[in-house]
XYZ file of C-alpha atoms in Angstrom:
658
model
C 18.944 -25.840 7.412
C 21.852 -23.707 9.264
C 21.388 -20.296 10.427
C 23.139 -16.912 10.872
C 23.318 -16.166 14.507
C 21.969 -13.178 16.108
C 18.504 -10.970 15.176
C 17.838 -14.167 12.682
C 17.932 -16.720 16.149
C 16.063 -14.538 17.790
C 13.089 -14.238 15.053
C 13.242 -17.509 14.593
C 12.961 -18.372 18.489
C 9.734 -16.242 18.545
C 7.234 -18.171 20.079
C 3.070 -17.751 19.898
C 2.804 -15.863 22.406
C 4.646 -12.927 20.543
C 2.149 -12.295 18.122
C -0.058 -10.035 19.778
C 3.274 -7.830 20.174
C 4.871 -8.436 16.980
C 1.216 -7.609 15.396
C 1.677 -4.121 16.538
C 4.801 -3.676 14.749
C 4.567 -0.230 12.142
C 2.733 -0.534 8.890
C 5.267 -1.609 6.233
C 4.256 -0.536 2.482
C 4.087 -3.403 0.345
C 5.248 -3.366 -3.089
C 4.264 -6.231 -4.681
C 4.002 -8.306 -8.172
C 1.921 -6.680 -11.008
C 1.563 -9.934 -13.762
C 0.950 -8.259 -17.488
C -1.840 -10.110 -19.286
C -0.742 -10.650 -23.028
C -3.154 -11.317 -26.013
C -2.514 -14.828 -27.029
C -0.514 -15.556 -29.498
C -0.480 -17.996 -32.315
C 2.467 -19.493 -32.889
C 2.558 -20.440 -36.979
C 5.886 -22.116 -38.108
C 7.398 -19.790 -40.399
C 5.626 -16.868 -39.371
C 6.109 -13.965 -36.527
C 3.144 -13.532 -34.434
C 2.277 -10.275 -33.786
C 1.039 -8.273 -30.475
C -1.511 -5.722 -30.288
C -1.611 -4.274 -27.119
C -5.086 -5.233 -25.102
C -6.926 -2.771 -22.729
C -9.305 -3.970 -20.209
C -12.954 -3.203 -21.228
C -13.209 -0.810 -17.378
C -9.872 1.312 -19.029
C -11.151 1.819 -22.774
C -13.653 2.735 -21.897
C -12.214 6.429 -20.628
C -10.307 8.308 -24.016
C -8.005 9.495 -21.097
C -6.019 6.375 -20.193
C -6.833 4.902 -23.482
C -4.453 7.774 -25.099
C -1.638 6.621 -22.370
C -1.807 3.261 -23.838
C -1.604 4.063 -27.061
C 1.726 2.752 -28.144
C 5.101 6.057 -29.517
C 6.911 6.151 -32.855
C 10.446 5.496 -33.222
C 12.843 4.850 -36.124
C 13.152 2.419 -37.747
C 15.703 0.447 -35.895
C 19.872 -0.181 -37.130
C 22.157 -1.069 -35.665
C 24.734 1.759 -34.645
C 23.019 4.191 -36.768
C 20.002 6.515 -35.708
C 18.324 8.770 -38.514
C 16.276 10.808 -35.918
C 19.515 12.718 -33.716
C 16.859 13.746 -30.943
C 15.813 9.705 -30.398
C 17.535 8.170 -26.944
C 17.508 4.101 -27.261
C 16.472 2.994 -23.407
C 19.300 -0.695 -23.032
C 17.319 -2.282 -19.567
C 19.024 -4.639 -18.199
C 17.524 -5.826 -15.222
C 18.275 -8.677 -16.190
C 21.405 -8.563 -16.740
C 23.170 -6.508 -14.714
C 19.868 -6.127 -12.066
C 19.696 -9.347 -11.180
C 23.743 -9.328 -10.128
C 22.144 -7.829 -6.451
C 23.282 -9.942 -3.755
C 19.857 -11.955 -3.275
C 17.803 -11.133 -6.969
C 17.466 -14.321 -8.054
C 15.068 -14.807 -10.534
C 13.280 -18.153 -12.105
C 13.376 -18.622 -16.337
C 9.331 -18.065 -16.433
C 10.247 -14.912 -13.815
C 12.429 -13.574 -16.444
C 10.399 -14.244 -19.257
C 7.301 -12.321 -18.045
C 9.384 -9.110 -17.132
C 11.062 -9.236 -20.328
C 7.690 -9.578 -21.571
C 7.006 -6.366 -19.731
C 10.163 -4.472 -20.358
C 8.564 -5.482 -24.034
C 5.661 -3.403 -23.457
C 6.628 -0.662 -21.493
C 8.957 -0.151 -25.453
C 12.761 -0.364 -24.391
C 14.604 -0.672 -27.606
C 17.408 -3.493 -26.068
C 17.091 -6.211 -23.429
C 20.259 -7.234 -22.472
C 18.337 -10.572 -20.773
C 21.780 -12.013 -19.389
C 25.171 -13.308 -18.582
C 24.952 -16.570 -21.003
C 28.239 -18.356 -20.080
C 27.502 -17.798 -16.667
C 25.651 -21.281 -15.977
C 23.280 -23.710 -17.970
C 20.508 -21.941 -16.602
C 21.911 -18.416 -17.754
C 22.086 -19.315 -21.720
C 18.594 -21.494 -21.481
C 17.101 -18.343 -19.961
C 18.507 -16.343 -22.039
C 17.286 -18.083 -25.039
C 14.249 -18.642 -24.550
C 13.798 -14.705 -23.868
C 15.076 -13.794 -27.112
C 13.012 -16.861 -29.466
C 9.823 -16.002 -27.285
C 10.027 -12.027 -26.744
C 12.441 -11.074 -29.613
C 9.707 -12.908 -31.931
C 7.214 -11.070 -30.557
C 6.304 -8.206 -33.150
C 4.069 -5.793 -32.206
C 1.507 -4.412 -34.637
C 3.238 -1.092 -34.793
C 6.156 -3.255 -35.669
C 8.491 -3.048 -32.836
C 10.863 -5.833 -31.781
C 12.597 -5.359 -28.709
C 16.714 -6.076 -29.294
C 17.730 -9.396 -27.362
C 21.255 -8.841 -26.007
C 23.698 -10.683 -24.166
C 26.660 -9.911 -22.153
C 30.147 -11.902 -22.561
C 33.308 -11.464 -21.565
C 36.633 -10.556 -24.255
C 36.886 -14.137 -25.900
C 35.526 -16.247 -28.413
C 34.579 -19.052 -25.556
C 31.722 -16.424 -23.980
C 31.299 -14.770 -27.413
C 29.824 -17.941 -29.340
C 28.283 -18.976 -25.907
C 26.296 -15.166 -26.385
C 25.612 -15.858 -29.646
C 23.918 -19.137 -29.214
C 22.008 -17.548 -26.597
C 20.405 -14.467 -28.681
C 20.784 -15.446 -32.982
C 17.314 -16.454 -32.285
C 16.210 -13.397 -32.221
C 14.809 -10.600 -34.674
C 17.558 -8.218 -33.616
C 20.431 -10.105 -31.704
C 23.178 -8.170 -30.153
C 26.019 -9.243 -28.520
C 27.263 -7.070 -25.792
C 31.562 -7.635 -24.940
C 33.189 -5.585 -22.932
C 36.878 -5.861 -21.053
C 38.552 -3.419 -18.803
C 40.469 -0.313 -19.482
C 41.599 1.806 -16.312
C 44.844 1.629 -14.833
C 43.855 -0.348 -11.739
C 41.900 -2.763 -13.311
C 44.668 -4.294 -16.490
C 47.254 -4.536 -13.107
C 45.321 -6.008 -10.755
C 42.659 -7.601 -11.681
C 43.655 -8.470 -15.710
C 46.979 -8.780 -15.814
C 47.608 -7.153 -18.505
C 49.125 -3.991 -20.745
C 47.680 -1.672 -22.784
C 47.929 -3.044 -25.873
C 47.192 -6.591 -25.154
C 43.709 -5.283 -23.438
C 43.839 -3.627 -27.177
C 44.573 -6.716 -29.416
C 41.640 -8.592 -27.281
C 38.905 -6.376 -27.720
C 39.765 -5.983 -31.652
C 39.559 -9.560 -31.779
C 36.697 -10.421 -29.733
C 34.548 -8.067 -31.889
C 36.246 -9.603 -34.709
C 34.971 -13.004 -33.675
C 31.376 -11.678 -32.382
C 31.376 -10.165 -36.653
C 32.473 -13.694 -37.974
C 29.346 -15.382 -36.291
C 27.268 -13.663 -37.970
C 26.086 -11.148 -35.488
C 25.730 -7.276 -37.072
C 24.509 -5.579 -34.065
C 27.200 -5.457 -31.821
C 28.380 -3.285 -28.081
C 31.491 -3.040 -27.035
C 32.149 -1.760 -23.241
C 35.782 -0.759 -21.922
C 34.865 -1.144 -18.228
C 35.397 1.071 -15.687
C 36.027 4.504 -18.187
C 34.913 6.554 -16.408
C 38.460 5.866 -14.755
C 40.500 5.250 -17.443
C 42.927 7.270 -19.582
C 40.990 9.203 -22.232
C 44.198 8.975 -24.453
C 43.691 5.503 -23.977
C 40.644 5.509 -25.195
C 39.986 7.274 -27.980
C 42.606 4.530 -29.325
C 40.805 1.595 -28.210
C 37.469 3.113 -28.968
C 38.661 3.640 -33.182
C 40.437 0.257 -33.312
C 37.013 -1.952 -32.025
C 34.977 0.622 -34.668
C 36.938 -0.568 -37.111
C 37.020 -3.934 -36.475
C 33.194 -3.599 -36.770
C 30.939 -2.430 -33.253
C 28.382 -0.229 -33.565
C 27.527 0.533 -30.442
C 29.895 2.392 -27.526
C 29.113 1.628 -24.123
C 30.889 4.522 -21.273
C 30.475 2.276 -18.109
C 31.028 4.408 -14.902
C 31.755 1.412 -13.097
C 31.933 2.679 -9.347
C 29.517 5.436 -9.357
C 33.006 7.750 -9.247
C 32.401 10.668 -11.853
C 30.210 13.889 -10.689
C 27.771 14.859 -14.045
C 29.857 17.755 -15.265
C 32.774 14.858 -15.689
C 30.962 12.275 -17.090
C 28.846 14.370 -20.060
C 32.493 15.908 -20.490
C 34.295 12.304 -21.328
C 31.423 11.459 -23.611
C 31.886 15.007 -25.637
C 35.219 14.594 -25.838
C 34.988 10.946 -26.879
C 32.199 11.811 -29.470
C 35.261 14.476 -30.878
C 37.861 12.784 -30.447
C 37.459 8.999 -31.475
C 38.351 7.866 -34.971
C 34.438 7.043 -36.911
C 33.010 7.920 -34.041
C 30.257 9.340 -36.228
C 29.458 5.374 -37.459
C 28.343 4.538 -33.896
C 25.624 5.692 -30.692
C 27.679 6.284 -27.805
C 25.802 5.107 -24.810
C 26.644 5.085 -21.086
C 26.121 2.817 -18.014
C 26.186 5.043 -14.197
C 26.204 2.799 -10.987
C 24.776 5.319 -8.117
C 27.916 4.790 -5.776
C 27.184 8.347 -5.345
C 23.865 8.489 -5.814
C 24.436 10.489 -9.367
C 23.224 7.486 -11.636
C 20.335 9.412 -13.720
C 22.456 12.610 -13.138
C 25.379 10.865 -14.188
C 23.098 8.956 -17.960
C 21.028 12.633 -18.276
C 24.383 14.687 -18.348
C 25.917 12.142 -21.217
C 22.839 12.606 -22.858
C 23.218 16.342 -22.850
C 27.007 15.738 -24.976
C 25.466 13.330 -27.275
C 24.098 9.706 -25.586
C 22.210 8.595 -27.652
C 21.665 4.800 -25.709
C 21.542 5.359 -21.814
C 21.561 1.935 -20.087
C 19.347 1.426 -16.860
C 17.376 -0.839 -14.681
C 14.245 -1.343 -13.531
C 13.857 0.426 -9.176
C 17.812 0.928 -10.249
C 18.397 -1.931 -8.776
C 21.741 -3.605 -9.558
C 25.662 -4.266 -7.776
C 26.420 -2.307 -4.542
C 24.302 0.811 -5.102
C 22.395 -0.056 -8.904
C 22.617 1.522 -11.561
C 20.539 4.297 -13.319
C 16.765 4.271 -12.556
C 14.683 3.304 -15.598
C 11.617 5.017 -14.508
C 13.855 8.026 -13.097
C 15.882 8.240 -16.698
C 13.198 8.171 -19.190
C 10.440 10.270 -16.767
C 13.326 13.267 -16.080
C 13.238 13.104 -20.246
C 9.431 13.042 -20.953
C 9.055 15.838 -19.213
C 12.349 17.534 -19.501
C 13.508 16.371 -22.929
C 11.807 19.018 -24.903
C 13.515 22.530 -22.918
C 16.490 20.908 -20.958
C 19.242 19.481 -23.864
C 20.365 21.364 -26.431
C 24.088 21.323 -26.918
C 24.357 17.801 -28.770
C 23.750 16.598 -32.267
C 20.369 17.449 -33.391
C 17.314 19.836 -31.973
C 17.984 19.403 -28.561
C 14.385 18.264 -28.016
C 15.128 14.785 -26.662
C 12.675 11.977 -26.886
C 12.447 7.987 -26.040
C 9.559 6.239 -27.361
C 8.296 4.417 -23.692
C 4.932 4.054 -22.778
C 5.425 5.040 -18.703
C 1.553 4.231 -18.689
C 3.678 0.455 -17.930
C 6.409 1.902 -15.127
C 4.415 0.994 -12.023
C 2.911 -2.711 -13.602
C 6.684 -3.429 -14.119
C 8.200 -1.492 -11.699
C 5.947 -4.278 -9.143
C 6.786 -6.990 -10.805
C 10.497 -6.941 -10.770
C 10.796 -5.870 -7.094
C 8.395 -8.577 -5.861
C 10.294 -11.814 -7.866
C 13.541 -10.721 -7.189
C 12.574 -9.349 -3.617
C 13.870 -6.025 -3.109
C 11.678 -3.634 -2.617
C 11.389 -0.450 -3.665
C 12.149 2.426 -0.615
C 8.391 4.545 -0.181
C 10.576 7.579 -0.983
C 11.877 6.364 -4.302
C 11.274 8.506 -6.579
C 8.281 7.798 -9.021
C 7.307 4.406 -8.298
C 7.928 4.669 -4.736
C 4.917 3.597 -1.870
C 4.402 7.660 -1.023
C 5.453 9.331 -4.817
C 2.214 10.323 -4.915
C 1.038 10.812 -1.403
C 0.800 14.108 -0.083
C -0.174 14.318 4.666
C 1.378 17.947 4.812
C -2.441 19.715 5.464
C -0.885 22.723 3.227
C -0.186 20.507 0.146
C -3.267 18.281 1.072
C -5.333 21.888 0.293
C -3.047 22.071 -2.831
C -4.212 18.793 -3.856
C -7.799 19.168 -3.682
C -7.495 22.423 -5.677
C -5.039 21.892 -8.086
C -3.148 18.688 -8.330
C -0.454 20.371 -10.255
C -0.034 22.683 -7.643
C 2.263 19.283 -5.845
C 2.835 17.023 -8.820
C 4.973 17.499 -11.950
C 3.119 14.104 -13.159
C 0.062 12.118 -12.288
C 0.054 8.946 -11.380
C -2.197 7.041 -14.328
C 0.360 8.518 -17.050
C 2.986 5.631 -15.310
C 0.122 3.713 -14.695
C -1.279 3.772 -11.250
C -4.309 4.739 -11.427
C -5.460 6.328 -8.075
C -9.438 6.209 -8.498
C -11.809 8.081 -6.192
C -10.836 5.522 -3.327
C -7.479 7.589 -2.995
C -10.202 10.224 -1.995
C -11.441 8.814 0.990
C -14.236 7.295 -1.183
C -12.943 3.520 -1.687
C -14.860 0.341 -1.029
C -13.918 -1.703 2.278
C -12.638 -5.234 1.197
C -14.667 -8.004 3.321
C -15.762 -11.894 3.373
C -18.285 -11.120 1.297
C -16.846 -8.507 -1.633
C -17.119 -10.543 -4.901
C -13.954 -10.844 -6.991
C -15.165 -8.323 -9.359
C -14.195 -5.871 -6.390
C -10.931 -7.550 -5.545
C -9.852 -7.238 -8.849
C -11.033 -3.417 -9.566
C -9.174 -2.294 -6.632
C -5.882 -4.090 -7.498
C -6.179 -2.562 -10.892
C -6.232 1.110 -9.254
C -2.927 -0.187 -7.126
C -1.004 -0.747 -10.674
C -1.678 -5.219 -10.919
C -2.847 -5.915 -14.325
C -3.023 -9.677 -13.317
C -4.558 -12.233 -15.452
C -7.743 -14.785 -14.431
C -5.429 -17.695 -12.687
C -3.867 -15.237 -10.603
C -6.727 -12.720 -10.007
C -7.956 -16.637 -8.867
C -5.747 -17.358 -6.286
C -5.533 -14.486 -5.462
C -8.756 -13.788 -4.803
C -9.221 -17.238 -3.478
C -6.695 -16.109 -0.554
C -8.134 -12.801 0.372
C -11.487 -14.492 1.332
C -9.901 -17.367 3.364
C -7.972 -14.322 5.211
C -11.446 -12.058 4.540
C -13.211 -14.684 7.318
C -10.382 -14.368 10.196
C -10.292 -10.906 9.596
C -12.686 -8.045 11.668
C -12.923 -4.864 9.872
C -12.138 -5.879 6.214
C -8.435 -5.645 4.114
C -6.680 -2.180 3.445
C -4.800 -1.815 -0.108
C -1.888 -2.893 2.002
C -3.280 -6.455 3.322
C -4.173 -6.732 -0.749
C -1.091 -6.163 -1.691
C 0.411 -8.656 0.242
C -2.279 -11.331 -0.620
C -0.087 -11.066 -3.938
C 3.229 -10.902 -3.161
C 2.311 -14.010 -1.672
C 0.639 -15.271 -4.463
C 3.174 -14.585 -7.303
C 5.978 -17.730 -6.458
C 2.868 -19.504 -7.224
C 4.438 -20.112 -10.989
C 7.090 -22.290 -8.829
C 4.847 -24.251 -7.238
C 6.702 -27.626 -6.346
C 5.385 -28.407 -2.815
C 2.404 -26.348 -0.677
C 1.506 -26.582 2.879
C -1.291 -28.226 3.297
C -1.385 -28.879 7.559
C 0.677 -27.215 10.474
C 0.982 -27.538 13.855
C 3.226 -25.603 16.280
C 3.334 -26.211 20.128
C 5.823 -23.843 22.052
C 6.059 -21.781 25.766
C 8.624 -21.634 29.023
C 8.846 -25.428 29.801
C 7.988 -27.561 27.007
C 10.069 -27.911 24.411
C 9.116 -25.944 21.064
C 7.904 -28.402 18.857
C 6.172 -28.660 15.422
C 3.962 -30.949 12.785
C 4.073 -29.821 9.342
C 2.052 -31.443 6.430
C 3.221 -30.741 2.817
C 1.454 -31.652 -0.394
C 4.583 -32.561 -2.819
C 4.589 -32.734 -6.884
C 3.176 -35.999 -7.301
C 0.110 -34.733 -5.029
C 1.165 -36.617 -2.204
C 1.204 -35.684 1.575
C 3.877 -35.941 3.965
C 4.799 -34.791 7.115
C 6.711 -34.806 9.726
C 7.120 -33.477 13.576
C 10.486 -31.372 14.501
C 11.481 -30.008 17.593
C 13.882 -26.484 17.825
C 15.199 -23.494 19.297
C 11.246 -22.046 18.506
C 8.596 -22.935 16.389
C 9.696 -20.978 13.397
C 13.346 -23.494 13.920
C 11.296 -26.361 14.484
C 8.897 -25.713 11.323
C 12.088 -24.909 9.478
C 13.628 -27.972 10.347
C 10.393 -30.585 9.640
C 10.200 -28.977 5.831
C 14.085 -29.560 5.671
C 13.326 -33.289 6.034
C 10.065 -33.269 4.088
C 11.826 -31.659 0.718
C 15.122 -32.927 1.449
C 17.006 -29.516 1.149
C 20.418 -28.939 3.016
C 20.139 -24.344 2.628
C 21.479 -21.479 4.721
C 18.809 -19.511 6.318
C 20.656 -16.270 5.870
C 17.850 -13.714 6.324
C 14.689 -13.759 7.736
C 12.822 -10.452 8.393
C 9.098 -10.144 9.298
C 6.676 -7.342 8.996
C 3.100 -6.571 10.440
C 1.223 -5.107 7.147
C -1.010 -2.435 9.184
C -1.776 -1.974 12.968
C -3.686 -3.905 15.209
C -3.616 -7.778 16.739
C -5.828 -8.790 13.577
C -2.887 -7.693 11.260
C -1.800 -9.528 8.701
C 1.707 -10.877 8.723
C 4.249 -10.575 5.903
C 7.329 -12.614 5.956
C 10.475 -12.097 3.606
C 13.528 -14.921 3.429
C 16.588 -15.312 1.888
C 18.226 -19.208 1.764
C 21.606 -20.522 0.224
C 22.448 -23.739 -0.803
C 25.867 -25.558 1.910
C 28.252 -24.999 -0.518
C 29.204 -29.033 -1.786
C 25.616 -30.184 -0.715
C 22.968 -31.933 -2.916
C 21.674 -28.435 -3.351
C 24.606 -27.133 -4.390
C 23.834 -23.557 -7.017
C 27.573 -22.247 -7.897
C 27.774 -19.566 -10.313
C 29.171 -17.666 -12.541
C 29.796 -14.199 -11.274
C 29.959 -11.578 -14.522
C 31.922 -9.163 -12.912
C 34.155 -11.189 -10.793
C 34.490 -14.476 -12.695
C 34.696 -16.214 -9.564
C 31.970 -19.093 -8.805
C 29.057 -17.328 -6.102
C 26.354 -19.304 -4.501
C 23.212 -18.039 -6.097
C 20.475 -16.731 -3.477
C 16.852 -17.971 -3.589
C 14.292 -15.549 -1.598
C 10.611 -16.521 -0.488
C 7.335 -14.329 0.474
C 4.636 -15.550 2.414
C 2.040 -13.750 4.625
C -1.049 -14.730 6.687
C -2.709 -13.346 10.313
C -0.668 -15.708 11.659
C 2.967 -15.738 12.351
C 4.122 -18.919 12.177
C 2.431 -20.305 8.880
C 2.974 -17.162 7.205
C 7.085 -18.289 7.875
C 6.755 -21.764 7.244
C 4.966 -20.224 3.299
C 8.272 -17.806 3.331
C 10.397 -21.137 3.885
C 8.635 -23.305 0.831
C 8.231 -20.340 -1.257
C 12.457 -19.871 -1.375
C 12.933 -23.537 -1.350
C 10.307 -24.157 -4.876
C 12.406 -21.115 -6.185
C 15.361 -23.288 -5.567
C 14.024 -26.435 -6.246
C 12.830 -25.667 -9.678
C 16.012 -24.409 -10.415
C 18.073 -27.076 -9.413
C 15.989 -29.213 -11.530
C 16.696 -28.180 -14.710
C 20.391 -28.520 -14.433
C 19.615 -32.026 -14.026
C 19.632 -34.475 -17.293
C 19.473 -37.920 -16.368
C 20.122 -37.845 -12.999
C 18.186 -38.672 -9.452
C 14.366 -37.504 -8.825
C 14.789 -33.494 -6.928
C 12.545 -33.256 -5.958
C 13.451 -34.062 -2.211
C 11.081 -37.051 -1.056
C 13.093 -38.571 1.062
C 12.949 -39.182 5.002
C 9.213 -38.484 5.040
C 6.122 -40.082 5.526
C 3.204 -40.443 2.885
C -0.406 -39.656 3.824
C -2.409 -42.906 3.748
C -5.589 -43.057 5.640
C -8.252 -41.216 8.329
C -5.259 -41.733 11.363
C -1.657 -41.774 10.574
C 1.100 -42.166 12.785
C 3.225 -38.936 12.597
C 6.507 -39.400 12.389
C 8.904 -37.132 14.686
C 12.205 -36.645 12.799
C 15.406 -35.515 15.183
């Protein structure tokens, strides 16, 4: 393992004597995983499963809560046409553009879980990925198309599954192979149209770009795809006259949706809205397609630009959960959806229809989906993030508190329950204290109030960790402690290696030494002893030798979940496999077409900072190994058990490793 200099080295050199000082750090506000349980689906050959949205018994007994879970009606899905001119389609690109955020690597199983939650949320289109980027990306998109793209809800809804491709036949064919198994497949192809992109990146003339775009759409149509989306990349900085020309040509070729990206976040809301209006008025055949927006957040205007596009006739809005994405991110789905839910009925006159815009999103699934995306990507929401931030429904000012006690609508324009955050009595100071005598039901109830809808296996895993920590921690666990434990268990589905023993020594006069015991995928325990610049460094070197990996530790951070000497430590690491090493993970970037190394993040928590660090590191390595194993056709064993000694007997010999 190789380390980046600076703060990382300082953090890894922390000695055991630093625990008390480190635990007094400021409180972290966690956003963790929420795995949505799903009704069992009988898969019968030749049939499509029908899903129902099942509520827990506690929720179904409350009519007000049950009402929130009712699915909303939507017009019949027809490519290129919406019979209700006031209906706005929501296109989620969390699994494609969102995953392009540095460090936001997702495993196939995590992508599938997120896609299923997006379906519960009711998004119209799920852009599942960029299939040509790597075999894993292709497999992930295909899995979502074959599974989520075939799970029809009781109201007839099934999401469109889209795959992104550049405007060439190889990309398009790969995308079609990935998505064609869905009930409603879509190919989304793009080429840049701004002068700077055509000259500097593509080295193409405008005529050549038009020809490439037209041929791409025609080829997609020839494969049997009747739902084709075309994006003129960097449209926000493109010549409108050129856009009129190229968009008319791709409509003639068979495009059904025209997506207008503000790729660099350059436009002002009034500027972008005017562009959408001009395109609708001047593009030949515009009445036969759906106009869409895709707005980046470089100036913090992605949501505003998307809504301005809707005001001027766009009827598909592309966005991501928590606003994640390239650079400063994308338009935030929760912000766009709730803005339309609260203001769509009165503030959008001017475009087609009556101006009473609406979606079919079920906002009650916003919080669970947000937490799941935050944890699986390792990208936490800032506390003051609109809608889903930890402080979004918190009130500290005395005047605000007085108003909230008298009437919650004095300071809240929406209820937390409406987005799936069940505040409950505990948020008013009457919650139960969770300690070592608490049962599974008490822990599960509090997790549901916090917005986590865990299935039984995951609840049992969290409860087991809860019991371990509660035995050590006096005074019980608060909400932040509980959320950190959920985060700690989020990677269990990819658990190839597990920390089963750890001992570290350090001090002013000795060499930091650590002995680590891991249980591998074969059920055998292995252990190694190693030295390092600090106890965490020694632990990580021992883990590297047991598993047999060569990675760079790019990021290491630790926070105390709350105050006090008994505070829970929460650690997050980001690793990158060494280029050309045994675990090389080069993949193609969708925007630059350049190879880049995938990054893998891991989280861990414990009352002991060394154990917390070890759990986080092993979590990240498990993600790397799971990802790598799927690429091994008939190669050697990818579990990496070299350089380790199996535990064999009651008094095993510890092997020292250099």
